[in-house]
Coordinates of C-alpha atoms in Angstrom, one line a residue:
C29 CA -18.1 31.5 -1.5
V30 CA -17.6 31.1 2.3
C31 CA -14.1 30.7 3.6
V32 CA -13.0 27.5 5.3
C33 CA -13.0 29.2 8.7
G34 CA -16.6 30.3 8.2
R35 CA -15.7 34.0 8.0
V36 CA -16.4 35.7 4.7
S37 CA -14.0 38.5 5.5
C38 CA -11.1 36.3 6.3
V39 CA -8.3 37.4 4.0
S40 CA -6.0 34.3 4.4
C41 CA -8.8 31.8 3.7
R42 CA -9.5 33.4 0.3
F43 CA -6.5 31.6 -1.0
L44 CA -8.3 28.4 -0.4
R45 CA -11.1 29.3 -2.9
P46 CA -10.9 27.6 -6.4
S47 CA -10.9 31.1 -7.9
S48 CA -7.9 32.3 -6.0
P49 CA -4.4 32.7 -7.7
F50 CA -3.1 29.9 -5.4
F51 CA -5.4 27.4 -7.1
Q52 CA -5.0 28.8 -10.5
T53 CA -1.3 29.1 -10.6
V54 CA 0.3 27.1 -7.8
L55 CA -1.9 24.1 -7.6
S56 CA -1.8 23.1 -11.3
F57 CA -3.7 19.8 -10.8
N58 CA -6.5 19.9 -8.2
I59 CA -7.2 20.3 -4.5
F60 CA -7.2 16.5 -4.0
F61 CA -3.5 16.6 -3.7
L62 CA -3.1 19.4 -1.2
V63 CA -0.6 18.6 1.6
F64 CA -0.9 20.3 4.9
S65 CA 0.8 20.3 8.3
T66 CA 0.8 22.3 11.4
C67 CA 3.7 24.4 12.7
R68 CA 5.4 23.5 15.9
R69 CA 3.4 25.9 18.0
R70 CA 0.2 24.6 16.3
S71 CA -0.9 28.2 15.8
S72 CA -0.4 28.1 12.0
V73 CA -1.2 25.9 9.1
V74 CA 1.1 25.2 6.2
V75 CA -0.6 24.4 2.9
R76 CA 1.7 23.0 0.2
A77 CA 0.9 22.5 -3.5
A78 CA 1.4 18.9 -4.5
S79 CA 2.7 19.8 -7.9
D80 CA 5.6 21.8 -6.4
I81 CA 6.4 21.3 -2.7
S82 CA 8.5 24.4 -2.7
M83 CA 5.4 26.6 -3.1
S84 CA 3.3 27.0 0.0
I85 CA 1.1 29.4 2.0
V86 CA 1.1 29.8 5.8
F87 CA -2.2 30.6 7.5
K88 CA -1.7 32.1 11.0
A89 CA -4.7 32.1 13.3
P90 CA -5.4 35.4 15.1
M91 CA -4.5 35.5 18.7
D92 CA -2.9 32.0 18.2
D93 CA -6.4 30.5 18.2
R94 CA -5.7 26.7 18.1
R95 CA -9.4 25.9 17.8
L96 CA -9.5 27.9 14.6
V97 CA -6.4 26.1 13.3
E98 CA -8.2 22.8 13.9
E99 CA -11.2 24.1 12.0
W100 CA -9.0 25.1 9.1
L101 CA -7.4 21.7 9.0
T102 CA -10.7 19.9 9.1
S103 CA -12.1 22.1 6.3
I104 CA -9.1 21.7 4.1
R105 CA -9.1 17.9 4.5
D106 CA -12.9 17.7 3.8
A107 CA -12.5 19.9 0.7
R108 CA -9.5 17.8 -0.5
D109 CA -11.3 14.4 0.1
A110 CA -14.5 15.6 -1.6
Y111 CA -12.7 16.6 -4.8
P112 CA -12.9 14.0 -7.5
A113 CA -9.7 12.0 -8.0
P114 CA -8.2 11.9 -11.5
Q115 CA -9.1 8.8 -13.6
L116 CA -5.8 7.5 -14.7
H117 CA -4.8 4.1 -16.1
K118 CA -1.3 2.6 -16.1
P119 CA -0.4 1.5 -19.6
D120 CA -0.1 -2.2 -20.5
P121 CA -1.5 -3.8 -17.4
P122 CA -1.3 -7.6 -17.0
E123 CA -4.0 -9.7 -18.6
G124 CA -7.2 -9.5 -16.6
F125 CA -6.4 -6.2 -15.0
T126 CA -7.4 -2.6 -16.0
G127 CA -4.4 -0.6 -14.6
L128 CA -7.0 1.8 -13.2
V129 CA -5.5 4.1 -10.5
L130 CA -7.6 3.4 -7.4
H131 CA -5.8 5.6 -4.9
M132 CA -3.2 8.4 -5.1
S133 CA -1.8 10.3 -2.1
R134 CA 1.4 11.8 -0.8
V135 CA 3.4 9.7 1.7
H136 CA 6.6 10.4 3.5
E137 CA 9.3 7.7 3.8
K138 CA 11.6 7.6 6.8
L139 CA 15.2 7.0 5.6
A140 CA 18.0 5.1 7.3
N141 CA 19.9 8.3 8.0
G142 CA 16.9 9.8 9.9
G143 CA 15.7 12.0 7.1
W144 CA 12.5 11.9 5.1
R145 CA 11.6 11.9 1.5
D146 CA 8.3 12.6 -0.2
F147 CA 6.6 10.4 -2.7
F148 CA 3.3 10.2 -4.5
M149 CA 2.0 6.7 -3.9
V150 CA -0.2 5.3 -6.7
L151 CA -2.3 2.1 -6.1
T152 CA -3.8 0.4 -9.1
D153 CA -5.7 -2.9 -9.3
F154 CA -2.4 -4.9 -9.6
D155 CA 0.5 -2.9 -8.2
V156 CA 1.8 0.0 -6.1
S157 CA 4.2 2.6 -7.4
F158 CA 6.0 5.6 -6.0
Y159 CA 6.8 8.8 -7.9
S160 CA 8.9 11.9 -7.1
S161 CA 6.4 14.2 -8.9
L162 CA 2.7 14.2 -9.4
P163 CA 1.5 11.9 -12.2
A164 CA -0.9 14.1 -14.2
Q165 CA -1.5 11.8 -17.2
N166 CA -1.3 8.1 -18.1
D167 CA 2.2 8.4 -19.6
D168 CA 3.5 9.8 -16.3
L169 CA 2.8 6.4 -14.7
I170 CA 5.2 4.5 -16.9
V171 CA 8.5 5.4 -15.0
S172 CA 8.5 5.3 -11.2
V173 CA 11.1 5.4 -8.5
L174 CA 9.7 2.2 -6.9
S175 CA 7.1 -0.3 -8.1
Y176 CA 5.9 -3.6 -6.8
P177 CA 3.1 -6.0 -7.6
L178 CA 0.5 -6.0 -4.9
L179 CA 1.0 -9.7 -4.2
A180 CA 4.7 -9.1 -3.7
V181 CA 4.3 -6.6 -0.8
R182 CA 3.2 -7.1 2.8
Y183 CA 1.4 -4.2 4.3
I184 CA 2.1 -3.6 8.0
S185 CA 0.1 -1.0 10.0
G186 CA 1.6 0.9 12.9
R187 CA 4.9 2.3 14.1
R188 CA 8.0 0.2 14.0
H189 CA 9.5 -1.2 17.2
L190 CA 12.5 0.7 18.5
P191 CA 15.3 -0.6 20.7
P192 CA 15.4 0.4 24.3
G193 CA 16.6 4.0 24.8
H194 CA 15.5 5.2 21.4
T195 CA 12.6 7.6 20.8
Y196 CA 10.2 8.2 18.0
H197 CA 10.4 11.1 15.7
P198 CA 7.5 13.6 16.4
R199 CA 6.0 12.7 13.0
E200 CA 6.0 9.0 14.0
A201 CA 4.3 9.8 17.3
S202 CA 1.4 11.8 15.8
E203 CA 0.9 10.5 12.2
G204 CA -0.4 7.3 10.7
M205 CA 2.6 5.0 10.1
F206 CA 2.9 1.9 8.0
S207 CA 5.6 -0.3 6.5
L208 CA 5.9 -2.2 3.2
K209 CA 7.9 -5.4 3.3
V210 CA 9.1 -6.8 0.0
P211 CA 10.6 -10.3 -0.8
D212 CA 14.2 -9.1 -1.1
G213 CA 14.1 -8.2 2.6
Q214 CA 13.7 -4.4 2.3
L215 CA 11.3 -2.7 4.6
H216 CA 10.0 0.7 3.5
Y217 CA 8.6 2.8 6.4
F218 CA 6.1 5.6 5.6
S219 CA 3.8 8.2 7.1
A220 CA 0.4 8.5 5.6
G221 CA -0.1 11.9 7.1
T222 CA -2.9 11.1 9.6
R223 CA -4.0 8.0 11.5
A224 CA -7.4 8.1 9.7
A225 CA -5.6 8.2 6.3
E226 CA -3.5 5.2 7.2
K227 CA -6.6 3.2 8.4
E228 CA -8.4 3.9 5.1
L229 CA -5.3 2.9 3.2
A230 CA -4.9 -0.3 5.1
H231 CA -8.5 -1.3 4.4
L232 CA -8.2 -0.4 0.7
W233 CA -4.8 -2.3 0.4
D234 CA -6.3 -5.4 2.0
E235 CA -9.4 -5.2 -0.3
R236 CA -7.4 -4.7 -3.5
T237 CA -4.9 -7.5 -2.7
I238 CA -7.8 -10.0 -2.2
N239 CA -9.4 -8.7 -5.4
C240 CA -6.1 -9.2 -7.2
V241 CA -6.1 -12.9 -6.1
R242 CA -9.6 -13.4 -7.2
I243 CA -8.8 -12.0 -10.7
L244 CA -5.8 -14.4 -11.0
Q245 CA -7.7 -17.4 -9.6
A246 CA -4.6 -19.5 -9.8
I247 CA -0.9 -19.1 -10.3
S248 CA 1.9 -21.7 -10.8
Y249 CA 5.7 -21.8 -10.4
P250 CA 8.3 -24.2 -11.7
A251 CA 10.1 -26.1 -9.0
F252 CA 12.2 -29.2 -8.2
R253 CA 11.0 -32.0 -5.9
R254 CA 13.5 -34.8 -5.2
G255 CA 15.5 -33.7 -8.2
E256 CA 12.5 -33.9 -10.6
E257 CA 10.8 -31.0 -12.4
V258 CA 7.4 -30.2 -11.1
S259 CA 4.8 -27.4 -11.3
F260 CA 3.6 -25.9 -8.0
A261 CA 0.3 -24.2 -8.2
L262 CA -1.9 -22.1 -5.9
D263 CA -5.6 -22.0 -6.4
W264 CA -7.4 -19.5 -4.2
E265 CA -10.4 -21.7 -3.7
S266 CA -9.0 -25.2 -3.7
G267 CA -5.5 -24.9 -2.3
F268 CA -2.1 -26.4 -3.3
W269 CA -1.5 -28.5 -6.4
L270 CA 1.7 -30.3 -7.5
N271 CA 2.0 -31.8 -10.9
N272 CA 4.9 -33.4 -12.8
D273 CA 6.3 -31.0 -15.3
C274 CA 8.3 -33.3 -17.6
R275 CA 7.8 -33.7 -21.3
G276 CA 4.8 -35.9 -21.8
D277 CA 4.1 -36.2 -18.1
K278 CA 1.9 -33.6 -16.4
S279 CA 0.2 -36.0 -14.0
L280 CA -1.0 -34.9 -10.6
L281 CA 1.3 -35.8 -7.7
W282 CA -0.8 -34.4 -4.9
H283 CA -3.4 -31.8 -3.9
H284 CA -4.1 -30.4 -0.4
P285 CA -6.5 -27.7 0.7
F286 CA -5.2 -24.7 2.5
G287 CA -6.6 -25.9 5.7
K288 CA -4.2 -28.8 5.8
L289 CA -1.1 -26.6 6.0
R290 CA 0.3 -26.4 9.5
Q291 CA 3.3 -24.3 8.8
S292 CA 5.4 -22.9 6.0
S293 CA 9.0 -21.7 6.0
V294 CA 12.0 -21.0 3.7
D295 CA 15.5 -22.4 3.6
V296 CA 17.2 -19.4 2.0
E297 CA 20.5 -21.1 1.5
T298 CA 19.0 -23.8 -0.8
S299 CA 16.1 -21.7 -2.0
T300 CA 13.6 -24.3 -0.7
L301 CA 10.0 -23.9 0.3
L302 CA 9.1 -26.1 3.3
L303 CA 5.4 -27.0 3.6
D304 CA 4.4 -28.8 6.8
F305 CA 1.1 -30.6 6.3
G306 CA 1.1 -32.4 9.7
P307 CA 2.0 -35.9 10.7
E308 CA -0.5 -37.6 8.4
I309 CA 0.8 -36.0 5.2
G310 CA 4.3 -34.9 6.2
M311 CA 6.7 -32.3 5.0
E312 CA 7.0 -31.2 1.4
R313 CA 10.2 -29.6 0.1
L314 CA 10.2 -27.7 -3.1
Q315 CA 13.3 -26.0 -4.5
M316 CA 12.5 -23.0 -6.7
E317 CA 13.7 -19.6 -7.8
D318 CA 12.3 -16.5 -6.1
V319 CA 11.2 -18.6 -3.1
Q320 CA 10.6 -15.5 -1.0
L321 CA 8.3 -14.1 -3.5
V322 CA 6.3 -17.4 -3.6
T323 CA 5.8 -17.2 0.2
F324 CA 4.3 -13.7 -0.2
V325 CA 1.9 -14.8 -2.9
L326 CA 1.1 -17.9 -0.9
L327 CA 0.0 -15.8 2.1
A328 CA -2.1 -13.6 -0.1
F329 CA -3.9 -16.5 -1.6
M330 CA -4.5 -18.1 1.8
S331 CA -5.8 -14.8 3.1
A332 CA -8.2 -14.4 0.2
H333 CA -9.4 -18.0 0.8
V334 CA -10.0 -17.3 4.5
R335 CA -11.8 -14.1 3.8
D336 CA -14.1 -15.8 1.4
K337 CA -15.0 -18.5 3.9
E338 CA -15.7 -15.8 6.5
A339 CA -18.0 -13.9 4.1
K340 CA -19.9 -17.1 3.3
A341 CA -20.3 -17.7 7.1
G342 CA -21.6 -14.2 7.6
L343 CA -18.6 -13.1 9.6
V344 CA -17.5 -9.4 9.3
R345 CA -14.1 -8.1 10.2
V346 CA -13.8 -4.8 12.0

């Protein structure tokens, strides 16, 4: 077994071998969940066990060799990423979904008071959840600190915008940052650890959200239009549908493809969704509960529709 630094005689790197006490006792799960960071002087590497962040090992490069530190970091990341992820399933997924865990990683949330808190982020084929400890079996996925359906979250890549005179935390300046916006107005701000990790996560998130829409095919919400009960539906291929929803009357009121929509907005005070279809069709006003959630789902369905058209046209996004 060759040490990560390439030196068989390196004492520190022996801890990184699967046969070492570090892996046998400290890292109770597997190397996939190793968390690492560099010290301030960048002459050392801190390796933390995901199952217990209080347990760690510091590797200090001889003669403060920063090049060697970078080699260590690269080797640790390669070993972690090459290790098979656990195949877990979230119990009782919605109909049509498997609940399979597609991605699990450690993220760091920036709090309003300037501090940070660590989470294990778990992405399944229908939702995203955050845990304070490492989920090791399916039952561990039942109770989470935070959990949102994928269609009810907006993923935003990059650092947040700061007011003039404010500066970024060193972690924000060097690590891959992203935000998750949810319908109730909350904005969770995270570090993915590295820019490469955030880029991969953004791609996976986009892919799974679109796949979620394709599995659902269509979704409908009860609403009121001009005081009458109606059913507002989104079909990812054909667009918007509005039907009467009274007893004995389910007739179609109108149907418009996504391409006809010019603008959508929300009147929060009256919980009304405003759909502007241009001068020929006009403005539609639909009053409904959870109107903010509906706008999130609407954007996800429209995005999936556009991506499908791009794929059929042979266009590839970079």
